[in-house]
Tab-separated table of C-alpha atoms in Angstrom:
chain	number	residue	atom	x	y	z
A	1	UNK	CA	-24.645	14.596	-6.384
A	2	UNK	CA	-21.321	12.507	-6.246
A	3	UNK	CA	-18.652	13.650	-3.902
A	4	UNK	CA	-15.224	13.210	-4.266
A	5	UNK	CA	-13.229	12.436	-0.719
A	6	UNK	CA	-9.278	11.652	-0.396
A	7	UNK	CA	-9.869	8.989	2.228
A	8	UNK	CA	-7.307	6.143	1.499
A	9	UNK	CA	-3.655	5.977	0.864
A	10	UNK	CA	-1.523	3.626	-0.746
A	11	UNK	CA	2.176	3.297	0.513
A	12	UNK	CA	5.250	1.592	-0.978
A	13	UNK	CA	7.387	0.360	0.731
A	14	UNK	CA	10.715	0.070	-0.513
A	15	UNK	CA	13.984	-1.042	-0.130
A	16	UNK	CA	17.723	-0.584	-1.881
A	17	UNK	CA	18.050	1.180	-5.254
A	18	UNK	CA	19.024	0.656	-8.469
A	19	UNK	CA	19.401	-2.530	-9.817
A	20	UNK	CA	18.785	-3.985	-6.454
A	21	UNK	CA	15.986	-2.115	-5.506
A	22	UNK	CA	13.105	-3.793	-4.228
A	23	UNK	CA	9.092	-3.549	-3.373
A	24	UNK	CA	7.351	-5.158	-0.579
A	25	UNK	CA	4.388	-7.297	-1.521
A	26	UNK	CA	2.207	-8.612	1.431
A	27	UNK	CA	-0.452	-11.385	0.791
A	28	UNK	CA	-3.961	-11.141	2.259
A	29	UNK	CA	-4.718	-13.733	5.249
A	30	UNK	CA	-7.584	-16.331	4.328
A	31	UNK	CA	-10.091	-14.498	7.048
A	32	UNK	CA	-10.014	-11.070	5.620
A	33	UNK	CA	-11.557	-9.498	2.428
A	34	UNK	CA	-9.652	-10.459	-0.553
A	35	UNK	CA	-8.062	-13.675	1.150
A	36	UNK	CA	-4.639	-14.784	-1.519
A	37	UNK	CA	-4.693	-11.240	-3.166
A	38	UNK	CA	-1.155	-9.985	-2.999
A	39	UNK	CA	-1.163	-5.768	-2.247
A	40	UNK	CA	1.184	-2.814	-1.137
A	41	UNK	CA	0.496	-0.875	2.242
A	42	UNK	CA	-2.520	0.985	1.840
A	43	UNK	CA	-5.357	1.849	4.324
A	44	UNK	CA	-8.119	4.544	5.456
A	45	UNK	CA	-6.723	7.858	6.333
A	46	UNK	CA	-8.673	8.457	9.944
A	47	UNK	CA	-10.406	11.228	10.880
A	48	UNK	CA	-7.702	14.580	12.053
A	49	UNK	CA	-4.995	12.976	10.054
A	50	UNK	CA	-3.171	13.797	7.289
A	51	UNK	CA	-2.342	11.846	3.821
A	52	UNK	CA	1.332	11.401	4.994
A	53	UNK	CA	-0.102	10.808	8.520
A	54	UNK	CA	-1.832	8.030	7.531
A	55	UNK	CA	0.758	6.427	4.973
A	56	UNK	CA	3.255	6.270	7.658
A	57	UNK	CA	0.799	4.963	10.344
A	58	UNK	CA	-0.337	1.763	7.815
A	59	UNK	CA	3.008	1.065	7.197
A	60	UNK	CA	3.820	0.666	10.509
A	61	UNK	CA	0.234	-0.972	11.308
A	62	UNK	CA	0.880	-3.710	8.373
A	63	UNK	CA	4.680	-4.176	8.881
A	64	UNK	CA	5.938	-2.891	11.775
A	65	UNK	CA	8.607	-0.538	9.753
A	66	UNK	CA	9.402	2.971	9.805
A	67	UNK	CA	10.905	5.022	6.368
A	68	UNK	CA	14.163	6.141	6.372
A	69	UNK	CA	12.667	8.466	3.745
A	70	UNK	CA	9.078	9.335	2.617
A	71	UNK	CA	8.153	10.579	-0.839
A	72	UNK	CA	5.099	11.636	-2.655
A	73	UNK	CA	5.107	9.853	-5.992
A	74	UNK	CA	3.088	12.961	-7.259
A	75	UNK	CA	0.199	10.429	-7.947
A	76	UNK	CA	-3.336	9.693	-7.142
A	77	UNK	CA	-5.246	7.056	-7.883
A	78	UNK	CA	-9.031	7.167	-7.357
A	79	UNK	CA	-12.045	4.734	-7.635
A	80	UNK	CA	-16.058	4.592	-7.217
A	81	UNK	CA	-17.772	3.714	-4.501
A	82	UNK	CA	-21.185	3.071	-5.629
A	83	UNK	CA	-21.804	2.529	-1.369
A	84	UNK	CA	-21.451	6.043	-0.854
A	85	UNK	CA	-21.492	7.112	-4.482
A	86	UNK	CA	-18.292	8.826	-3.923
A	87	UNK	CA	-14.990	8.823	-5.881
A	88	UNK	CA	-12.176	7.838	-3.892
A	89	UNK	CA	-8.841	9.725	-3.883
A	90	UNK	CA	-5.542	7.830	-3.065
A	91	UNK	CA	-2.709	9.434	-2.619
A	92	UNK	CA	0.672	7.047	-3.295
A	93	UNK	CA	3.592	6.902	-1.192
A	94	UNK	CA	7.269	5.520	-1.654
A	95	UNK	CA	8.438	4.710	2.057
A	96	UNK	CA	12.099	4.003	1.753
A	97	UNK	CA	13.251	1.771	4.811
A	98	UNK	CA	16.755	0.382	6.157
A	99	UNK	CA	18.561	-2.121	3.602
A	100	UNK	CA	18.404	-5.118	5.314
A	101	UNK	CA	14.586	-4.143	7.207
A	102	UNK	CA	12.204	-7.381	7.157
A	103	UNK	CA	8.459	-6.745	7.982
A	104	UNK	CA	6.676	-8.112	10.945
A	105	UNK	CA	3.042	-8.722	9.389
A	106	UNK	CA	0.080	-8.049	10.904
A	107	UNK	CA	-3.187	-10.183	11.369
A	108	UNK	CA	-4.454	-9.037	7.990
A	109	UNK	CA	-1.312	-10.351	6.143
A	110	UNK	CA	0.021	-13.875	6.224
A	111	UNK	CA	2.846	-13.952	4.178
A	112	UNK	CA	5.303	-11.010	3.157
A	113	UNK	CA	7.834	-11.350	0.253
A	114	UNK	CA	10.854	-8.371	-1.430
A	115	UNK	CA	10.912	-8.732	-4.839
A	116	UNK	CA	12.118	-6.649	-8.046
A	117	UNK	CA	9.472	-3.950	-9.213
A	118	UNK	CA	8.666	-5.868	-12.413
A	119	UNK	CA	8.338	-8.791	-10.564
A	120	UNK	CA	6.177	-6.679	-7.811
A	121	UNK	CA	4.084	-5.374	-10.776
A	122	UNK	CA	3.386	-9.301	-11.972
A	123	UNK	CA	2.331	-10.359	-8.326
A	124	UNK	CA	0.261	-6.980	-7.236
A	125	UNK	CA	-3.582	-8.182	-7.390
A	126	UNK	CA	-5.471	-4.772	-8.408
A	127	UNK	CA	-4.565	-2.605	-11.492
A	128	UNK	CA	-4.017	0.714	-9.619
A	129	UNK	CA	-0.847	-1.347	-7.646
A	130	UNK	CA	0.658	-2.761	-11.372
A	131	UNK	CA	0.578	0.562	-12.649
């Protein structure tokens, strides 16, 4: 029978607000899956650890920042995998950090850019991110 497991989480990482609020976009190096696919924080949540345990961990993993503030956007996003035949939960995150915080990438990223949300919507690679 299919199973249904929260085991990823998807984090936002944001900056200002209003009109000058921004998202963080991070492009995926050429020797990882998806190379060129631009994404939002989002990763495995590890065994013992929480949802919010795990956001704040891949953030820091993928870009070296810490939230000022972390929010539950009261969303999850799920998917199949046919591996496992499980449906994925996500949980989303908004990880508010400093105004003027840049991101120090990791090896999976190779490029790392703030833009507007619409714009962030345009560049984001899978449907679950432009939503």
């Amino acid at each position: 029978m299919t199973g249904v497991r929260v085991c990823f989480v998807d984090s936002y990482a944001l900056r200002g607000a209003g009109d000058r609020l921004e998202v963080l976009v991070l492009r995926r190096g050429l020797h990882g899956r998806c190379p060129g696919s631009w994404e939002t924080v989002h990763g495995t949540i590890e065994p013992g650890e929480t949802p919010v345990q795990a956001s704040l961990r891949e953030l820091r993993e993928e870009t070296g920042l810490a939230p000022e503030r972390l929010y539950n956007v009261s969303r999850t996003e799920a998917f199949y995998q046919h591996a496992s035949d499980e449906v994925a939960l996500i949980p989303v995150f908004a990880a508010f950090v400093a105004a003027g915080a840049a991101p120090r990438l990791s090896p999976e990223h190779d490029r790392a850019e703030w833009l507007a949300p619409a714009e962030a919507a345009r560049r984001f690679a899978w449907p679950r991110e432009r939503r």
